[in-house]
Amino acid sequence: MSIRALLAAAALLFAGGCAGEERGPVRVAGIGAPPALANPNLAALDPPSALLLQATAQGLVRFDAAGEIEPALAQSWIVSDDGLRYTFRIRRTDWIGGGRVTAAQVVGRLRAALTNASRNPLKPIFGLVREIVPMTDEVLEITLRAPRANFLQLLAQPELAIVMGSRGTGPYGAAPQPDGSLLLTPPPGEEQEEEEPAEPAIALRGERAAQAVARFAAGGADLVTGGTAGDLPIARAAAPPGAALQFDPVGGLFGILFQSERGILAVPEVRRALAMAVDRDGIVAALGVPGLGARATLLPQGLDEVPGPAAPDWGAAPLAARRQEAARTLAAALAAQPALRLRIVMPEGPGYRLIFAYLRRDWRAVGVEAERVARDGDADLRFVDSVAPAIMAAWYLRNFTCDRVRPCSPEADEALAAARETQNVVERRALLAKADRLMTDAMLFVPIASPVRWSLVSPRLTGFRRNVFGRHDPGELIANER
């Protein structure tokens, strides 16, 4: 059965009594598992749980609808003249179902993200923090190793939301509903009675992409969020009306990670040849995302911390010429051994299957076979689709340090370590550029484009704004409801 037929069948399940609900809770379907108030230091967050944390366990600061920083737990902050110390004053806030939130508790949760046992995805870049200390019950201070212009963007991510066991810090409370959703209820407005929320509540659920899209098509959801390139064909098959399909202009990593030093892949020239053979323009055209461009560089354009991304030496060559050179390199490297067969871990979804089909075709053109496998332990390569949490060159580069991947570049690691400690902005730029050049020359990653993040948005959500982080605050989805 085709994707379109499956969506039509699923939509019938949601059609009864769904359409026309222009008031009441904003109905949000996140693509993923049922939302849970998870500890980000223990497990990765999927879109439904990330949105739940945004609503019920805010951090010191948060993103507004446009992706700009605004106060959350911290009512105010001061940055020292040298850019090293951030002093936050905590607003008077209660744990949901508990007592007052103190600076010491917030410090404890932030420190936990940095421990050896932490699996928080922001841990590598959050290492720029030298010290986090409570000054009083309501004031805490974060000291950095060196100034970082976009440090607050990290603190606004749901992975640094403040959670204590099963308790969050609001502003929303959550209650399970009979239909399997969570009802997120905002706090009362300053001039309203306690029973009368200032903003519409949110009915949040997590489900598979096809279910979420079908629910939206039947009028049973106001927002579908968490879409990726993998499930984009499902959204397109539903033929959403007008401007319902929205793409966030996110940055990040979208490409192929070498994760094996076994055999021929230990040779940089072989990795280079594989990167040269990829038809990035063809993949981007097949995805059909407005504004999405092919990328052959590890870093994107427009990062203030570096003069410009390091380009591979073959970047300007036509695809046909690149493939000819790649075929010669691989033929020489494989002359004394069997043909190369690459095993690559790809996420599930029809969009990712489409990307794999292009990769298999591209590598077959230079004498290499590729197959999908289910687990990292069986793979030579892994497809990476990750949104940058802050506009920081170091975030991109630290994904490829020797404590995280093999093959790697120890010299690039040394440059990154020096860049983290230096107080000199010019020196830091030079060190980051050096690390970028070394990693690019070592060909540790095969970039294809920026990540794809999409949402389905009903006309009711007048407060929805596309932004570079793909984060959408539940409290700002409706700008003006009458």
Coordinates of C-alpha atoms in Angstrom, one line a residue, residues 12-447:
L12 CA -10.5 8.1 8.7
L13 CA -9.7 7.0 12.3
F14 CA -9.2 10.6 13.4
A15 CA -12.0 12.3 11.3
G16 CA -14.9 12.0 13.6
G17 CA -15.5 15.0 15.8
C18 CA -12.0 16.5 15.1
A19 CA -12.6 19.3 12.6
G20 CA -13.5 22.8 13.4
E21 CA -12.1 23.0 16.9
E22 CA -10.8 26.6 16.8
R23 CA -10.9 27.0 20.6
G24 CA -9.9 25.0 23.5
P25 CA -6.5 23.3 23.9
V26 CA -3.9 23.6 21.2
R27 CA -3.5 20.1 19.9
V28 CA 0.1 19.2 19.3
A29 CA 1.3 15.9 17.8
G30 CA 5.0 15.4 18.2
I31 CA 6.7 12.7 16.1
G32 CA 8.1 10.2 18.5
A33 CA 7.3 8.2 21.6
P34 CA 4.6 9.4 24.2
P35 CA 6.1 12.4 25.9
A36 CA 7.8 11.8 29.3
L37 CA 9.5 14.1 31.8
A38 CA 12.9 12.5 31.1
N39 CA 16.2 13.4 32.6
P40 CA 18.3 14.7 29.6
N41 CA 21.5 13.5 31.3
L42 CA 20.3 9.9 31.1
A43 CA 18.8 9.6 27.6
A44 CA 18.3 11.6 24.4
L45 CA 15.1 13.5 24.0
D46 CA 12.8 12.9 21.1
P47 CA 10.5 15.9 19.9
P48 CA 7.5 15.1 22.2
S49 CA 9.6 14.9 25.3
A50 CA 11.7 17.9 24.3
L51 CA 8.5 20.0 23.9
L52 CA 7.2 18.6 27.3
L53 CA 10.4 19.8 29.0
Q54 CA 10.2 23.2 27.3
A55 CA 6.8 23.6 28.9
T56 CA 7.1 22.0 32.3
A57 CA 10.8 22.1 33.2
Q58 CA 12.2 25.4 31.9
G59 CA 15.9 26.3 32.1
L60 CA 17.5 29.5 33.2
V61 CA 16.5 31.1 29.8
R62 CA 14.4 30.0 26.9
F63 CA 13.8 30.7 23.2
D64 CA 10.9 32.9 22.2
A65 CA 8.9 32.1 19.0
A66 CA 11.6 33.6 16.8
G67 CA 14.5 31.8 18.5
E68 CA 15.7 34.8 20.5
I69 CA 16.6 34.5 24.2
E70 CA 14.2 35.5 26.9
P71 CA 14.0 35.0 30.7
A72 CA 12.7 31.7 32.1
L73 CA 13.8 30.5 35.6
A74 CA 16.2 33.5 35.7
Q75 CA 14.4 36.8 35.9
S76 CA 17.6 38.6 35.0
W77 CA 21.3 38.2 34.4
I78 CA 24.5 40.2 34.2
V79 CA 27.5 39.4 32.1
S80 CA 30.9 40.7 33.3
D81 CA 32.8 43.1 31.1
D82 CA 35.3 40.3 30.1
G83 CA 32.4 38.0 29.1
L84 CA 33.6 35.3 31.5
R85 CA 31.0 35.5 34.3
Y86 CA 27.2 35.2 34.0
T87 CA 25.3 36.1 37.2
F88 CA 21.7 34.9 37.2
R89 CA 18.9 35.9 39.6
I90 CA 16.3 33.2 40.0
R91 CA 12.7 34.2 40.0
R92 CA 10.5 33.0 42.9
T93 CA 9.4 29.6 41.4
D94 CA 8.0 26.4 43.0
W95 CA 8.8 22.9 41.8
I96 CA 5.6 21.4 40.4
G97 CA 4.1 19.7 43.4
G98 CA 7.0 20.7 45.7
G99 CA 8.8 23.6 47.4
R100 CA 10.7 26.6 46.3
V101 CA 13.4 26.3 43.6
T102 CA 16.8 27.4 44.9
A103 CA 20.0 28.4 43.2
A104 CA 21.8 25.5 44.8
Q105 CA 19.3 23.0 43.2
V106 CA 19.7 24.6 39.8
V107 CA 23.5 24.5 40.2
G108 CA 23.3 20.8 41.1
R109 CA 21.3 20.0 38.0
L110 CA 23.6 21.9 35.7
R111 CA 26.7 20.3 37.2
A112 CA 25.1 16.9 36.6
A113 CA 25.2 17.6 32.9
L114 CA 29.0 17.8 33.1
T115 CA 29.7 14.6 35.1
N116 CA 31.5 11.6 33.6
A117 CA 28.3 9.6 33.8
S118 CA 26.2 12.2 31.9
R119 CA 24.9 11.3 28.5
N120 CA 23.7 14.8 27.8
P121 CA 24.3 15.6 24.1
L122 CA 25.4 19.1 25.1
K123 CA 28.1 17.8 27.4
P124 CA 31.0 18.1 24.9
I125 CA 30.3 21.8 24.2
F126 CA 29.1 22.6 27.7
G127 CA 32.7 21.9 28.7
L128 CA 33.4 25.5 28.0
V129 CA 32.1 26.1 31.6
R130 CA 34.8 26.4 34.2
E131 CA 32.6 26.7 37.3
I132 CA 29.0 26.8 38.4
V133 CA 28.4 28.0 42.0
P134 CA 25.4 29.3 44.1
M135 CA 26.0 32.7 45.6
T136 CA 22.7 32.9 47.6
D137 CA 19.4 31.1 47.6
E138 CA 18.4 33.2 44.6
V139 CA 21.6 33.9 42.8
L140 CA 24.1 31.7 40.9
E141 CA 27.2 32.4 38.8
I142 CA 28.5 30.5 35.8
T143 CA 32.2 31.2 34.9
L144 CA 33.4 30.3 31.4
R145 CA 36.9 29.3 30.4
A146 CA 36.8 32.0 27.7
P147 CA 34.1 34.4 26.4
R148 CA 31.4 32.9 24.1
A149 CA 29.0 35.2 22.4
N150 CA 26.2 32.6 22.0
F151 CA 26.5 30.9 25.4
L152 CA 22.9 31.6 26.4
Q153 CA 21.7 29.6 23.3
L154 CA 23.0 26.5 25.0
L155 CA 21.2 27.3 28.3
A156 CA 17.9 27.7 26.4
Q157 CA 17.9 24.1 25.1
P158 CA 15.5 21.6 26.7
E159 CA 18.6 19.4 27.4
L160 CA 19.5 21.9 30.1
A161 CA 16.0 22.2 31.6
I162 CA 15.9 21.9 35.4
V163 CA 14.3 18.6 36.5
M164 CA 14.3 17.2 40.0
G165 CA 13.2 13.5 39.8
S166 CA 9.7 13.7 38.3
R167 CA 9.3 17.4 39.1
G168 CA 9.7 20.3 36.7
T169 CA 9.9 24.0 37.2
G170 CA 6.9 25.0 35.1
P171 CA 5.4 27.2 33.9
Y172 CA 3.0 24.5 32.6
G173 CA 1.7 21.6 34.6
A174 CA 0.9 18.2 32.9
A175 CA -2.0 15.8 33.4
P176 CA -2.6 12.5 31.6
Q177 CA -5.8 12.3 29.6
P178 CA -8.0 9.3 28.7
D179 CA -7.1 9.6 25.0
G180 CA -3.4 9.1 25.7
S181 CA -2.4 12.8 25.4
L182 CA -1.0 15.0 28.1
L183 CA -2.9 18.2 29.0
L184 CA -0.4 21.0 29.6
T185 CA -2.0 23.7 31.7
P186 CA -0.4 27.2 31.9
P187 CA -0.4 29.2 35.1
P188 CA -3.1 31.7 35.8
G189 CA -2.7 35.2 34.5
E190 CA -1.9 37.9 36.9
E191 CA -5.4 39.4 36.7
Q192 CA -7.3 36.2 36.4
E193 CA -8.8 33.7 38.8
E194 CA -6.9 30.6 39.5
E195 CA -9.3 28.4 37.5
E196 CA -9.0 30.6 34.4
P197 CA -5.6 30.1 32.5
A198 CA -4.1 33.1 30.8
E199 CA -3.3 31.2 27.6
P200 CA -4.9 28.1 25.9
A201 CA -3.8 24.8 27.3
I202 CA -1.8 22.3 25.1
A203 CA -2.9 18.8 24.4
L204 CA 0.4 17.0 23.6
R205 CA 0.9 13.5 22.3
G206 CA 3.7 11.6 20.7
E207 CA 3.1 9.2 17.8
R208 CA 4.5 7.9 14.5
A209 CA 4.8 10.4 11.6
A210 CA 2.0 8.7 9.6
Q211 CA -0.4 8.9 12.5
A212 CA 0.5 12.5 13.3
V213 CA 0.1 13.6 9.6
A214 CA -3.2 11.8 9.3
R215 CA -4.4 13.4 12.5
F216 CA -3.6 16.8 11.1
A217 CA -5.2 16.1 7.8
A218 CA -8.4 15.0 9.6
G219 CA -8.4 18.3 11.6
G220 CA -7.4 16.5 14.8
A221 CA -4.2 18.4 15.4
D222 CA -3.2 22.1 15.2
L223 CA 0.5 21.3 15.0
V224 CA 2.7 18.4 13.9
T225 CA 6.3 18.9 15.0
G226 CA 9.6 17.0 15.0
G227 CA 9.6 16.2 11.3
T228 CA 12.9 15.3 9.6
A229 CA 14.1 14.4 6.1
G230 CA 13.2 10.8 6.9
D231 CA 9.5 11.4 7.2
L232 CA 9.1 14.4 4.8
P233 CA 7.6 12.2 2.1
I234 CA 4.8 11.2 4.5
A235 CA 3.9 14.9 5.0
R236 CA 4.1 15.6 1.3
A237 CA 1.8 12.6 0.5
A238 CA -0.9 14.2 2.6
A239 CA -0.9 17.2 0.3
P240 CA -1.2 19.7 3.1
P241 CA -3.0 23.0 2.1
G242 CA -1.4 26.3 1.5
A243 CA 1.4 27.2 3.9
A244 CA 0.7 24.4 6.3
L245 CA 4.1 22.7 5.6
Q246 CA 6.7 24.9 7.3
F247 CA 10.5 24.3 7.3
D248 CA 12.8 25.7 10.1
P249 CA 16.1 27.2 8.7
V250 CA 18.2 25.1 11.1
G251 CA 21.9 24.5 11.0
G252 CA 23.7 21.4 11.9
L253 CA 25.2 18.2 10.6
F254 CA 23.6 16.1 7.8
G255 CA 25.8 13.5 6.3
I256 CA 27.9 10.4 6.7
L257 CA 30.3 9.7 9.6
F258 CA 33.2 7.3 9.2
Q259 CA 33.1 5.2 12.4
S260 CA 35.6 2.5 11.5
E261 CA 39.4 2.4 11.1
R262 CA 39.4 -1.2 9.9
G263 CA 41.1 -2.0 6.7
I264 CA 40.9 0.4 3.7
L265 CA 38.8 3.0 5.5
A266 CA 41.9 3.9 7.6
V267 CA 43.3 5.5 4.5
P268 CA 42.3 9.2 4.2
E269 CA 42.6 9.1 0.4
V270 CA 39.9 6.4 0.3
R271 CA 37.6 8.4 2.5
R272 CA 38.2 11.4 0.3
A273 CA 37.3 9.4 -2.8
L274 CA 34.0 8.3 -1.2
A275 CA 33.2 11.9 -0.3
M276 CA 34.0 13.0 -3.9
A277 CA 31.6 10.6 -5.4
V278 CA 28.4 11.8 -3.6
D279 CA 25.9 13.7 -5.7
R280 CA 24.9 16.3 -3.1
D281 CA 23.0 18.4 -5.6
G282 CA 20.9 15.4 -6.6
I283 CA 20.1 14.5 -3.0
V284 CA 19.1 18.0 -2.2
A285 CA 16.9 18.3 -5.3
A286 CA 15.2 15.0 -4.4
L287 CA 14.4 16.3 -1.0
G288 CA 12.9 19.5 -2.5
V289 CA 13.1 21.7 0.6
P290 CA 12.9 25.4 -0.2
G291 CA 16.2 27.2 0.5
L292 CA 18.1 24.0 1.2
G293 CA 21.5 23.9 -0.5
A294 CA 24.2 21.3 -1.0
R295 CA 27.2 21.5 1.4
A296 CA 30.6 20.0 1.1
T297 CA 32.1 21.7 4.1
L298 CA 32.1 20.6 7.8
L299 CA 31.2 24.1 8.9
P300 CA 28.3 26.1 7.4
Q301 CA 28.8 29.6 6.0
G302 CA 28.1 32.6 8.3
L303 CA 29.8 31.6 11.6
D304 CA 31.4 34.6 13.2
E305 CA 34.0 32.5 15.0
V306 CA 35.8 31.5 11.9
P307 CA 36.9 33.4 8.7
G308 CA 35.0 30.9 6.6
P309 CA 34.6 27.1 6.4
A310 CA 37.5 25.0 5.1
A311 CA 36.6 23.7 1.7
P312 CA 37.8 20.3 0.4
D313 CA 40.3 20.6 -2.4
W314 CA 37.9 18.9 -4.8
G315 CA 34.9 21.1 -3.9
A316 CA 34.7 23.1 -7.1
A317 CA 35.2 20.2 -9.5
P318 CA 32.3 18.9 -11.6
L319 CA 30.7 15.7 -10.4
A320 CA 31.8 13.7 -13.4
A321 CA 35.5 14.7 -12.9
R322 CA 35.2 13.9 -9.2
R323 CA 33.9 10.5 -9.9
Q324 CA 36.6 9.7 -12.4
E325 CA 39.3 10.6 -9.8
A326 CA 37.5 8.7 -7.1
A327 CA 37.3 5.6 -9.2
R328 CA 41.0 5.7 -10.0
T329 CA 41.9 6.2 -6.3
L330 CA 39.7 3.3 -5.2
A331 CA 40.9 1.0 -8.0
A332 CA 44.5 1.6 -6.9
A333 CA 43.7 1.1 -3.2
L334 CA 41.7 -2.0 -3.8
A335 CA 44.0 -3.7 -6.3
A336 CA 45.3 -6.2 -3.8
Q337 CA 42.1 -7.0 -2.0
P338 CA 38.4 -7.8 -2.6
A339 CA 35.9 -5.1 -3.7
L340 CA 34.9 -2.7 -1.0
R341 CA 31.4 -3.2 0.6
L342 CA 30.4 -0.5 3.0
R343 CA 27.9 -1.1 5.9
I344 CA 26.0 2.1 6.8
V345 CA 23.5 2.7 9.6
M346 CA 20.6 4.8 8.4
P347 CA 17.6 5.9 10.4
E348 CA 14.2 4.6 9.5
G349 CA 11.8 6.5 7.2
P350 CA 11.1 6.8 3.5
G351 CA 13.2 9.9 3.1
Y352 CA 16.2 8.2 4.5
R353 CA 15.7 5.3 2.2
L354 CA 15.7 7.7 -0.7
I355 CA 19.0 9.2 0.5
F356 CA 20.5 5.7 0.9
A357 CA 19.4 4.9 -2.7
Y358 CA 21.3 7.9 -4.0
L359 CA 24.4 7.0 -1.9
R360 CA 24.3 3.4 -3.1
R361 CA 24.1 4.6 -6.7
D362 CA 26.9 7.1 -6.3
W363 CA 29.3 4.7 -4.7
R364 CA 28.4 1.9 -7.1
A365 CA 29.5 4.3 -9.9
V366 CA 33.1 4.3 -8.5
G367 CA 33.2 0.5 -7.8
V368 CA 31.9 0.4 -4.2
E369 CA 28.8 -1.4 -2.9
A370 CA 26.8 -0.3 0.1
E371 CA 24.2 -1.9 2.4
R372 CA 22.1 -0.7 5.2
V373 CA 22.5 -2.3 8.6
A374 CA 20.6 -1.9 11.8
R375 CA 23.3 -1.4 14.5
D376 CA 26.4 0.7 14.9
G377 CA 28.5 -2.3 15.9
D378 CA 28.0 -3.8 12.5
A379 CA 28.6 -0.6 10.6
D380 CA 31.5 1.2 8.9
L381 CA 29.5 4.4 8.5
R382 CA 26.6 6.1 10.2
F383 CA 24.2 8.7 8.8
V384 CA 24.1 11.8 11.1
D385 CA 21.1 14.2 11.2
S386 CA 21.7 16.6 14.1
V387 CA 20.6 20.2 14.7
A388 CA 23.1 22.6 16.1
P389 CA 22.0 23.8 19.6
A390 CA 23.9 27.1 19.3
I391 CA 25.6 29.2 16.6
M392 CA 29.1 28.0 17.6
A393 CA 31.8 26.6 15.3
A394 CA 33.1 24.5 18.2
W395 CA 29.9 22.5 18.4
Y396 CA 30.4 21.2 14.8
L397 CA 34.1 20.4 15.4
R398 CA 33.7 18.7 18.7
N399 CA 31.5 16.0 17.2
F400 CA 34.7 14.7 15.6
T401 CA 37.2 14.7 18.5
C402 CA 39.2 11.5 19.2
D403 CA 37.2 10.8 22.4
R404 CA 34.0 10.6 20.3
V405 CA 35.0 9.1 16.9
R406 CA 37.5 7.1 15.0
P407 CA 39.2 7.9 12.7
C408 CA 40.0 11.3 14.0
S409 CA 42.8 14.0 14.0
P410 CA 44.8 14.3 17.2
E411 CA 46.3 17.6 15.9
A412 CA 42.8 19.0 15.4
D413 CA 42.0 18.0 19.0
E414 CA 45.0 20.0 20.2
A415 CA 43.8 23.0 18.3
L416 CA 40.3 22.7 19.8
A417 CA 41.7 22.4 23.3
A418 CA 43.8 25.5 22.9
A419 CA 40.8 27.4 21.4
R420 CA 38.7 26.6 24.4
E421 CA 41.2 28.1 26.8
T422 CA 42.5 31.2 25.0
Q423 CA 41.2 34.6 26.0
N424 CA 42.3 36.1 22.7
V425 CA 39.5 36.3 20.1
V426 CA 41.9 36.5 17.1
E427 CA 43.9 33.5 18.3
R428 CA 40.7 31.5 19.0
R429 CA 39.5 32.2 15.4
A430 CA 42.8 31.0 14.0
L431 CA 42.8 27.8 16.2
L432 CA 39.2 26.9 15.2
A433 CA 40.0 27.5 11.6
K434 CA 43.1 25.2 12.0
A435 CA 41.0 22.4 13.5
D436 CA 38.4 22.8 10.7
R437 CA 41.1 22.5 8.1
L438 CA 42.7 19.5 9.7
M439 CA 39.4 17.6 10.1
T440 CA 38.4 18.5 6.5
D441 CA 41.8 17.2 5.2
A442 CA 41.4 14.0 7.2
M443 CA 37.9 13.6 5.8
L444 CA 36.2 12.4 9.0
F445 CA 32.7 13.3 7.8
V446 CA 30.9 13.5 4.4
P447 CA 28.7 16.6 4.6

